[in-house]
Amino acid sequence: MSSNQLTHLNELEAESIFILREVAAQFEKPCILFSGGKDSIVLTYLAYKAFYPAKIPFPLVHIDTGHNFPETLVYRDELVKRLGADLVVGSVQKSIDEGKVVEEKGFNASRNKLQTVTLLDTLAEHKFDCACGGARRDEEKARAKERIFSHRDEFGQWNPKNQRPELWNIFNAKKDPGEHFRAFPISNWTEMDVWQYIYQEKIELPSLYYTHIRKCFFRDGQWLAADPDFIPRRPEEVVEEREVRCRTIGDVTCTGLTLSHAHSLEEIIDEIASTRVTERGGRADDKRSETAMEDRKKQGYF
């Protein structure tokens, strides 16, 4: 192959960098939504490349549920320090304390849905007019309806029937006062693309993505973490030590663990190539209803 020919990963990278630069050019105060998951990590890395040698020109925004894996928070803080990036943290616990949201009760309680109010409050408080996220169209059927520049109304809500057409690489950032956008620079990437890019670029990840021994228990067809102890267990749910890894990372209460022996990126890529389970097949929050993701997105979720 000629040295001036682009691989599909190079083409995806170039597209994403173009989108990030469009965000910087068209919006007054954008930010990056950073969850500590692999997609937001890749997005942050792309932003670093897009504006190097300058620092990333917009802050990372992390919505802290208070029920995060400790490894995620350690990684977040180390990454921010290494990149010299700015960090804004929105607290779900603060939203609960202020009476803006009510914490769920029971065995299936989760703070994942509560993040929406905290996110919208954080965007409004800091006057962010565009929030870049690491969502991909192959993730979930509601994600497939997204534009790259996704319009949100003055209440932060998403209407899939009221999105602007995107012809070629022309993005429309026109908005009225109080409205904002979400931008998804890696929309056209697949899960395999993300893993192959991480391998190609030697991007460091939280240890959660690699096989490790963890205390967990089995519920409704999936393994859930018993450490940290955020999830109330039924009497019949027995805690066991298993070799597991995270395929996608979110709030501890809704992140299913994958039984795995993948200790390296090469082994993870092989595992993904042969699996018959979708990436979000282990996310408990997506199983609450057939339209769980779309319902949350319409309310202002990521």
mmCIF file of C-alpha atoms in Angstrom:
data_model
loop_
_atom_site.group_PDB
_atom_site.id
_atom_site.type_symbol
_atom_site.label_atom_id
_atom_site.label_comp_id
_atom_site.label_asym_id
_atom_site.label_seq_id
_atom_site.Cartn_x
_atom_site.Cartn_y
_atom_site.Cartn_z
ATOM 1 C CA MET A 1 0.000 0.000 0.000
ATOM 2 C CA SER A 2 1.288 3.455 -0.880
ATOM 3 C CA SER A 3 2.227 5.586 2.113
ATOM 4 C CA ASN A 4 -0.240 8.290 1.007
ATOM 5 C CA GLN A 5 -3.225 5.935 0.995
ATOM 6 C CA LEU A 6 -5.558 6.165 3.972
ATOM 7 C CA THR A 7 -6.733 3.142 5.907
ATOM 8 C CA HIS A 8 -10.353 3.146 7.034
ATOM 9 C CA LEU A 9 -9.186 4.095 10.543
ATOM 10 C CA ASN A 10 -7.254 7.075 9.173
ATOM 11 C CA GLU A 11 -10.351 8.141 7.247
ATOM 12 C CA LEU A 12 -12.533 7.881 10.350
ATOM 13 C CA GLU A 13 -9.955 9.818 12.354
ATOM 14 C CA ALA A 14 -9.818 12.575 9.702
ATOM 15 C CA GLU A 15 -13.615 12.867 9.667
ATOM 16 C CA SER A 16 -13.816 13.079 13.461
ATOM 17 C CA ILE A 17 -11.067 15.694 13.649
ATOM 18 C CA PHE A 18 -12.869 17.732 10.975
ATOM 19 C CA ILE A 19 -16.086 17.578 13.035
ATOM 20 C CA LEU A 20 -14.301 18.622 16.240
ATOM 21 C CA ARG A 21 -12.777 21.603 14.451
ATOM 22 C CA GLU A 22 -16.230 22.498 13.092
ATOM 23 C CA VAL A 23 -17.546 22.423 16.657
ATOM 24 C CA ALA A 24 -14.773 24.786 17.760
ATOM 25 C CA ALA A 25 -15.507 27.096 14.818
ATOM 26 C CA GLN A 26 -19.315 27.178 14.995
ATOM 27 C CA PHE A 27 -20.038 27.258 18.727
ATOM 28 C CA GLU A 28 -19.114 29.794 21.376
ATOM 29 C CA LYS A 29 -18.665 27.476 24.349
ATOM 30 C CA PRO A 30 -18.548 23.746 23.585
ATOM 31 C CA CYS A 31 -17.501 20.913 25.886
ATOM 32 C CA ILE A 32 -16.765 17.185 25.767
ATOM 33 C CA LEU A 33 -18.954 14.778 27.747
ATOM 34 C CA PHE A 34 -16.509 12.445 29.464
ATOM 35 C CA SER A 35 -17.765 9.255 31.097
ATOM 36 C CA GLY A 36 -14.443 7.436 31.427
ATOM 37 C CA GLY A 37 -15.627 4.836 28.911
ATOM 38 C CA LYS A 38 -13.594 3.869 25.859
ATOM 39 C CA ASP A 39 -15.644 5.971 23.418
ATOM 40 C CA SER A 40 -15.273 9.198 25.396
ATOM 41 C CA ILE A 41 -11.578 8.385 25.852
ATOM 42 C CA VAL A 42 -11.112 8.004 22.085
ATOM 43 C CA LEU A 43 -13.084 11.226 21.539
ATOM 44 C CA THR A 44 -10.815 13.070 23.978
ATOM 45 C CA TYR A 45 -7.735 11.638 22.273
ATOM 46 C CA LEU A 46 -9.069 12.823 18.894
ATOM 47 C CA ALA A 47 -9.643 16.313 20.330
ATOM 48 C CA TYR A 48 -6.065 16.290 21.618
ATOM 49 C CA LYS A 49 -4.812 15.448 18.107
ATOM 50 C CA ALA A 50 -7.162 17.953 16.454
ATOM 51 C CA PHE A 51 -5.748 20.958 18.296
ATOM 52 C CA TYR A 52 -2.187 19.897 19.123
ATOM 53 C CA PRO A 53 0.176 21.528 20.112
ATOM 54 C CA ALA A 54 -2.421 23.749 21.778
ATOM 55 C CA LYS A 55 -4.424 22.256 24.644
ATOM 56 C CA ILE A 56 -7.947 20.992 24.039
ATOM 57 C CA PRO A 57 -9.908 24.270 23.731
ATOM 58 C CA PHE A 58 -12.966 23.101 25.626
ATOM 59 C CA PRO A 59 -13.388 21.379 29.003
ATOM 60 C CA LEU A 60 -14.274 17.797 29.789
ATOM 61 C CA VAL A 61 -17.606 17.460 31.596
ATOM 62 C CA HIS A 62 -18.105 14.418 33.805
ATOM 63 C CA ILE A 63 -21.483 13.710 35.413
ATOM 64 C CA ASP A 64 -20.585 11.937 38.644
ATOM 65 C CA THR A 65 -23.376 9.622 39.791
ATOM 66 C CA GLY A 66 -21.630 8.886 43.070
ATOM 67 C CA HIS A 67 -21.813 5.224 42.042
ATOM 68 C CA ASN A 68 -18.795 5.104 39.758
ATOM 69 C CA PHE A 69 -16.131 2.445 39.599
ATOM 70 C CA PRO A 70 -13.144 3.852 41.536
ATOM 71 C CA GLU A 71 -10.902 2.875 38.615
ATOM 72 C CA THR A 72 -12.864 5.238 36.365
ATOM 73 C CA LEU A 73 -12.309 8.242 38.628
ATOM 74 C CA VAL A 74 -8.598 7.502 39.031
ATOM 75 C CA TYR A 75 -8.217 7.258 35.259
ATOM 76 C CA ARG A 76 -10.206 10.482 34.723
ATOM 77 C CA ASP A 77 -8.037 12.505 37.074
ATOM 78 C CA GLU A 78 -4.785 11.125 35.681
ATOM 79 C CA LEU A 79 -5.888 11.833 32.086
ATOM 80 C CA VAL A 80 -6.922 15.412 32.854
ATOM 81 C CA LYS A 81 -3.575 16.032 34.533
ATOM 82 C CA ARG A 82 -1.612 14.441 31.679
ATOM 83 C CA LEU A 83 -3.403 16.446 28.969
ATOM 84 C CA GLY A 84 -3.566 19.680 30.944
ATOM 85 C CA ALA A 85 -7.299 19.721 30.230
ATOM 86 C CA ASP A 86 -9.986 21.545 32.173
ATOM 87 C CA LEU A 87 -12.535 19.421 34.049
ATOM 88 C CA VAL A 88 -16.096 20.261 35.092
ATOM 89 C CA VAL A 89 -17.880 17.770 37.369
ATOM 90 C CA GLY A 90 -21.651 17.676 37.820
ATOM 91 C CA SER A 91 -22.839 15.803 40.912
ATOM 92 C CA VAL A 92 -25.962 13.621 40.950
ATOM 93 C CA GLN A 93 -25.677 13.498 44.749
ATOM 94 C CA LYS A 94 -25.957 17.292 44.800
ATOM 95 C CA SER A 95 -29.101 17.085 42.636
ATOM 96 C CA ILE A 96 -30.558 14.576 45.128
ATOM 97 C CA ASP A 97 -29.613 16.753 48.121
ATOM 98 C CA GLU A 98 -31.234 19.805 46.492
ATOM 99 C CA GLY A 99 -34.464 17.869 45.859
ATOM 100 C CA LYS A 100 -34.240 18.147 42.080
ATOM 101 C CA VAL A 101 -34.375 14.364 41.653
ATOM 102 C CA VAL A 102 -35.571 11.527 43.866
ATOM 103 C CA GLU A 103 -33.319 8.545 44.375
ATOM 104 C CA GLU A 104 -34.799 5.231 43.294
ATOM 105 C CA LYS A 105 -35.389 2.515 45.873
ATOM 106 C CA GLY A 106 -35.380 -1.258 45.669
ATOM 107 C CA PHE A 107 -33.183 -3.975 44.219
ATOM 108 C CA ASN A 108 -33.131 -2.473 40.721
ATOM 109 C CA ALA A 109 -32.518 1.102 41.822
ATOM 110 C CA SER A 110 -30.047 3.073 39.718
ATOM 111 C CA ARG A 111 -28.845 6.650 39.484
ATOM 112 C CA ASN A 112 -28.278 6.349 35.752
ATOM 113 C CA LYS A 113 -31.562 8.019 34.765
ATOM 114 C CA LEU A 114 -31.017 10.765 37.341
ATOM 115 C CA GLN A 115 -27.956 11.941 35.410
ATOM 116 C CA THR A 116 -30.165 13.754 32.892
ATOM 117 C CA VAL A 117 -31.212 16.520 35.300
ATOM 118 C CA THR A 118 -27.638 16.960 36.536
ATOM 119 C CA LEU A 119 -26.330 17.095 32.972
ATOM 120 C CA LEU A 120 -28.854 19.732 31.848
ATOM 121 C CA ASP A 121 -28.195 21.816 34.971
ATOM 122 C CA THR A 122 -24.434 21.616 34.397
ATOM 123 C CA LEU A 123 -24.743 22.659 30.738
ATOM 124 C CA ALA A 124 -26.988 25.572 31.719
ATOM 125 C CA GLU A 125 -24.812 26.677 34.652
ATOM 126 C CA HIS A 126 -21.693 26.898 32.480
ATOM 127 C CA LYS A 127 -23.579 28.135 29.399
ATOM 128 C CA PHE A 128 -22.271 25.338 27.165
ATOM 129 C CA ASP A 129 -23.934 25.593 23.745
ATOM 130 C CA CYS A 130 -22.637 22.284 22.381
ATOM 131 C CA ALA A 131 -21.742 19.068 24.187
ATOM 132 C CA CYS A 132 -19.640 16.563 22.237
ATOM 133 C CA GLY A 133 -20.372 12.938 23.087
ATOM 134 C CA GLY A 134 -18.854 9.589 22.194
ATOM 135 C CA ALA A 135 -22.093 7.959 21.011
ATOM 136 C CA ARG A 136 -21.940 5.804 17.865
ATOM 137 C CA ARG A 137 -24.785 4.902 15.527
ATOM 138 C CA ASP A 138 -24.097 1.160 15.792
ATOM 139 C CA GLU A 139 -24.534 1.159 19.569
ATOM 140 C CA GLU A 140 -28.301 1.116 19.829
ATOM 141 C CA LYS A 141 -31.342 1.735 17.621
ATOM 142 C CA ALA A 142 -32.072 5.153 19.159
ATOM 143 C CA ARG A 143 -28.469 6.212 18.532
ATOM 144 C CA ALA A 144 -28.917 5.375 14.841
ATOM 145 C CA LYS A 145 -31.482 8.199 14.534
ATOM 146 C CA GLU A 146 -28.980 10.856 15.597
ATOM 147 C CA ARG A 147 -27.452 13.493 13.379
ATOM 148 C CA ILE A 148 -23.814 14.390 13.962
ATOM 149 C CA PHE A 149 -24.971 17.877 15.015
ATOM 150 C CA SER A 150 -28.017 16.965 17.109
ATOM 151 C CA HIS A 151 -30.352 19.834 17.963
ATOM 152 C CA ARG A 152 -31.833 20.174 21.484
ATOM 153 C CA ASP A 153 -34.680 22.548 22.354
ATOM 154 C CA GLU A 154 -34.723 25.118 25.161
ATOM 155 C CA PHE A 155 -35.599 22.342 27.629
ATOM 156 C CA GLY A 156 -32.628 20.224 26.522
ATOM 157 C CA GLN A 157 -34.929 17.684 24.887
ATOM 158 C CA TRP A 158 -34.319 15.752 21.679
ATOM 159 C CA ASN A 159 -36.985 15.318 19.015
ATOM 160 C CA PRO A 160 -35.913 12.694 16.432
ATOM 161 C CA LYS A 161 -38.510 14.096 13.975
ATOM 162 C CA ASN A 162 -37.103 17.616 14.175
ATOM 163 C CA GLN A 163 -33.471 17.183 13.147
ATOM 164 C CA ARG A 164 -31.656 19.087 10.399
ATOM 165 C CA PRO A 165 -30.574 17.333 7.207
ATOM 166 C CA GLU A 166 -26.816 16.743 6.943
ATOM 167 C CA LEU A 167 -25.636 16.771 3.352
ATOM 168 C CA TRP A 168 -22.098 15.502 2.882
ATOM 169 C CA ASN A 169 -20.015 17.290 5.534
ATOM 170 C CA ILE A 170 -22.163 20.425 5.899
ATOM 171 C CA PHE A 171 -23.334 20.871 9.500
ATOM 172 C CA ASN A 172 -26.036 23.316 10.577
ATOM 173 C CA ALA A 173 -25.449 24.841 14.009
ATOM 174 C CA LYS A 174 -28.210 27.463 13.818
ATOM 175 C CA LYS A 175 -30.110 27.684 17.071
ATOM 176 C CA ASP A 176 -32.421 30.014 18.963
ATOM 177 C CA PRO A 177 -31.587 31.464 22.401
ATOM 178 C CA GLY A 178 -31.673 28.787 25.103
ATOM 179 C CA GLU A 179 -31.234 25.906 22.676
ATOM 180 C CA HIS A 180 -28.070 23.868 22.334
ATOM 181 C CA PHE A 181 -26.559 21.016 20.380
ATOM 182 C CA ARG A 182 -24.983 17.658 21.035
ATOM 183 C CA ALA A 183 -22.250 16.723 18.568
ATOM 184 C CA PHE A 184 -21.183 13.133 17.925
ATOM 185 C CA PRO A 185 -17.826 13.113 16.087
ATOM 186 C CA ILE A 186 -17.458 9.313 16.134
ATOM 187 C CA SER A 187 -20.999 8.581 14.916
ATOM 188 C CA ASN A 188 -19.743 6.588 11.936
ATOM 189 C CA TRP A 189 -17.362 4.395 13.945
ATOM 190 C CA THR A 190 -18.211 0.834 14.999
ATOM 191 C CA GLU A 191 -17.223 -0.866 18.223
ATOM 192 C CA MET A 192 -14.531 -2.769 16.326
ATOM 193 C CA ASP A 193 -13.225 0.477 14.819
ATOM 194 C CA VAL A 194 -12.844 1.922 18.308
ATOM 195 C CA TRP A 195 -10.923 -1.088 19.583
ATOM 196 C CA GLN A 196 -8.681 -1.240 16.529
ATOM 197 C CA TYR A 197 -7.964 2.490 16.820
ATOM 198 C CA ILE A 198 -7.091 2.111 20.509
ATOM 199 C CA TYR A 199 -4.704 -0.663 19.504
ATOM 200 C CA GLN A 200 -3.221 1.352 16.622
ATOM 201 C CA GLU A 201 -2.703 4.495 18.704
ATOM 202 C CA LYS A 202 -1.654 2.660 21.893
ATOM 203 C CA ILE A 203 -4.252 4.531 23.955
ATOM 204 C CA GLU A 204 -4.240 3.746 27.665
ATOM 205 C CA LEU A 205 -7.533 2.540 29.148
ATOM 206 C CA PRO A 206 -8.924 1.979 32.646
ATOM 207 C CA SER A 207 -7.993 -1.448 33.973
ATOM 208 C CA LEU A 208 -11.705 -2.340 34.038
ATOM 209 C CA TYR A 209 -11.581 -3.101 30.308
ATOM 210 C CA TYR A 210 -9.117 -5.928 30.823
ATOM 211 C CA THR A 211 -9.876 -9.233 32.512
ATOM 212 C CA HIS A 212 -9.517 -9.057 36.275
ATOM 213 C CA ILE A 213 -10.858 -10.957 39.278
ATOM 214 C CA ARG A 214 -13.870 -9.207 40.809
ATOM 215 C CA LYS A 215 -16.568 -9.967 43.323
ATOM 216 C CA CYS A 216 -19.857 -10.157 41.439
ATOM 217 C CA PHE A 217 -23.283 -11.783 41.428
ATOM 218 C CA PHE A 218 -25.682 -13.025 38.749
ATOM 219 C CA ARG A 219 -29.023 -11.290 38.099
ATOM 220 C CA ASP A 220 -31.427 -11.400 35.148
ATOM 221 C CA GLY A 221 -28.938 -12.980 32.777
ATOM 222 C CA GLN A 222 -25.930 -10.815 33.576
ATOM 223 C CA TRP A 223 -23.113 -10.463 36.084
ATOM 224 C CA LEU A 224 -23.076 -7.306 38.187
ATOM 225 C CA ALA A 225 -20.333 -5.920 40.411
ATOM 226 C CA ALA A 226 -20.632 -6.564 44.137
ATOM 227 C CA ASP A 227 -17.562 -4.398 44.732
ATOM 228 C CA PRO A 228 -18.087 -1.460 45.227
ATOM 229 C CA ASP A 229 -21.189 -2.400 47.217
ATOM 230 C CA PHE A 230 -23.715 -0.039 45.597
ATOM 231 C CA ILE A 231 -26.311 -2.617 44.553
ATOM 232 C CA PRO A 232 -28.700 -4.175 47.109
ATOM 233 C CA ARG A 233 -28.863 -7.942 46.652
ATOM 234 C CA ARG A 234 -31.658 -10.416 47.079
ATOM 235 C CA PRO A 235 -31.096 -13.224 49.613
ATOM 236 C CA GLU A 236 -30.568 -15.806 46.862
ATOM 237 C CA GLU A 237 -27.964 -13.727 45.008
ATOM 238 C CA VAL A 238 -24.600 -15.145 45.995
ATOM 239 C CA VAL A 239 -21.387 -13.156 45.638
ATOM 240 C CA GLU A 240 -18.660 -14.975 43.751
ATOM 241 C CA GLU A 241 -15.178 -14.118 42.526
ATOM 242 C CA ARG A 242 -15.038 -14.324 38.743
ATOM 243 C CA GLU A 243 -12.692 -13.401 35.917
ATOM 244 C CA VAL A 244 -14.556 -10.545 34.242
ATOM 245 C CA ARG A 245 -14.047 -7.346 32.308
ATOM 246 C CA CYS A 246 -16.207 -4.394 31.279
ATOM 247 C CA ARG A 247 -17.164 -4.100 27.646
ATOM 248 C CA THR A 248 -18.839 -0.750 28.244
ATOM 249 C CA ILE A 249 -18.522 1.360 31.388
ATOM 250 C CA GLY A 250 -21.228 3.362 33.115
ATOM 251 C CA ASP A 251 -22.765 3.605 36.568
ATOM 252 C CA VAL A 252 -21.880 0.504 38.616
ATOM 253 C CA THR A 253 -25.571 -0.311 39.103
ATOM 254 C CA CYS A 254 -26.237 -0.803 35.389
ATOM 255 C CA THR A 255 -22.893 -2.001 34.009
ATOM 256 C CA GLY A 256 -22.946 -5.689 33.224
ATOM 257 C CA LEU A 257 -19.671 -7.597 33.456
ATOM 258 C CA THR A 258 -18.443 -9.983 30.761
ATOM 259 C CA LEU A 259 -16.877 -13.304 31.670
ATOM 260 C CA SER A 260 -13.581 -13.114 29.832
ATOM 261 C CA HIS A 261 -9.944 -14.167 29.567
ATOM 262 C CA ALA A 262 -8.930 -11.140 27.459
ATOM 263 C CA HIS A 263 -5.879 -9.599 29.109
ATOM 264 C CA SER A 264 -4.626 -7.620 26.107
ATOM 265 C CA LEU A 265 -6.014 -5.460 23.299
ATOM 266 C CA GLU A 266 -5.320 -8.229 20.794
ATOM 267 C CA GLU A 267 -7.372 -10.660 22.864
ATOM 268 C CA ILE A 268 -10.186 -8.122 23.303
ATOM 269 C CA ILE A 269 -10.352 -7.556 19.531
ATOM 270 C CA ASP A 270 -10.509 -11.323 18.938
ATOM 271 C CA GLU A 271 -13.242 -11.629 21.558
ATOM 272 C CA ILE A 272 -15.331 -8.816 20.030
ATOM 273 C CA ALA A 273 -14.950 -10.312 16.552
ATOM 274 C CA SER A 274 -16.447 -13.632 17.670
ATOM 275 C CA THR A 275 -19.138 -12.507 20.122
ATOM 276 C CA ARG A 276 -22.854 -12.833 19.347
ATOM 277 C CA VAL A 277 -23.895 -10.372 22.083
ATOM 278 C CA THR A 278 -24.285 -6.673 21.297
ATOM 279 C CA GLU A 279 -22.122 -4.130 23.070
ATOM 280 C CA ARG A 280 -24.973 -2.772 25.183
ATOM 281 C CA GLY A 281 -26.402 -6.215 25.786
ATOM 282 C CA GLY A 282 -24.948 -6.035 29.277
ATOM 283 C CA ARG A 283 -26.413 -2.637 30.184
ATOM 284 C CA ALA A 284 -29.257 -3.082 32.667
ATOM 285 C CA ASP A 285 -30.595 0.432 31.991
ATOM 286 C CA ASP A 286 -31.365 -0.491 28.370
ATOM 287 C CA LYS A 287 -33.526 -3.418 29.481
ATOM 288 C CA ARG A 288 -36.122 -1.416 31.382
ATOM 289 C CA SER A 289 -38.240 -1.113 28.245
ATOM 290 C CA GLU A 290 -38.028 -1.528 24.467
ATOM 291 C CA THR A 291 -37.543 2.222 24.090
ATOM 292 C CA ALA A 292 -35.491 2.876 27.230
ATOM 293 C CA MET A 293 -32.628 4.673 25.479
ATOM 294 C CA GLU A 294 -34.870 6.763 23.231
ATOM 295 C CA ASP A 295 -37.052 7.799 26.160
ATOM 296 C CA ARG A 296 -33.999 8.969 28.112
ATOM 297 C CA LYS A 297 -32.577 10.787 25.090
ATOM 298 C CA LYS A 298 -35.837 12.679 24.528
ATOM 299 C CA GLN A 299 -35.552 13.941 28.102
ATOM 300 C CA GLY A 300 -32.003 15.191 27.560
ATOM 301 C CA TYR A 301 -29.800 12.148 28.196
ATOM 302 C CA PHE A 302 -26.375 11.820 26.496
#
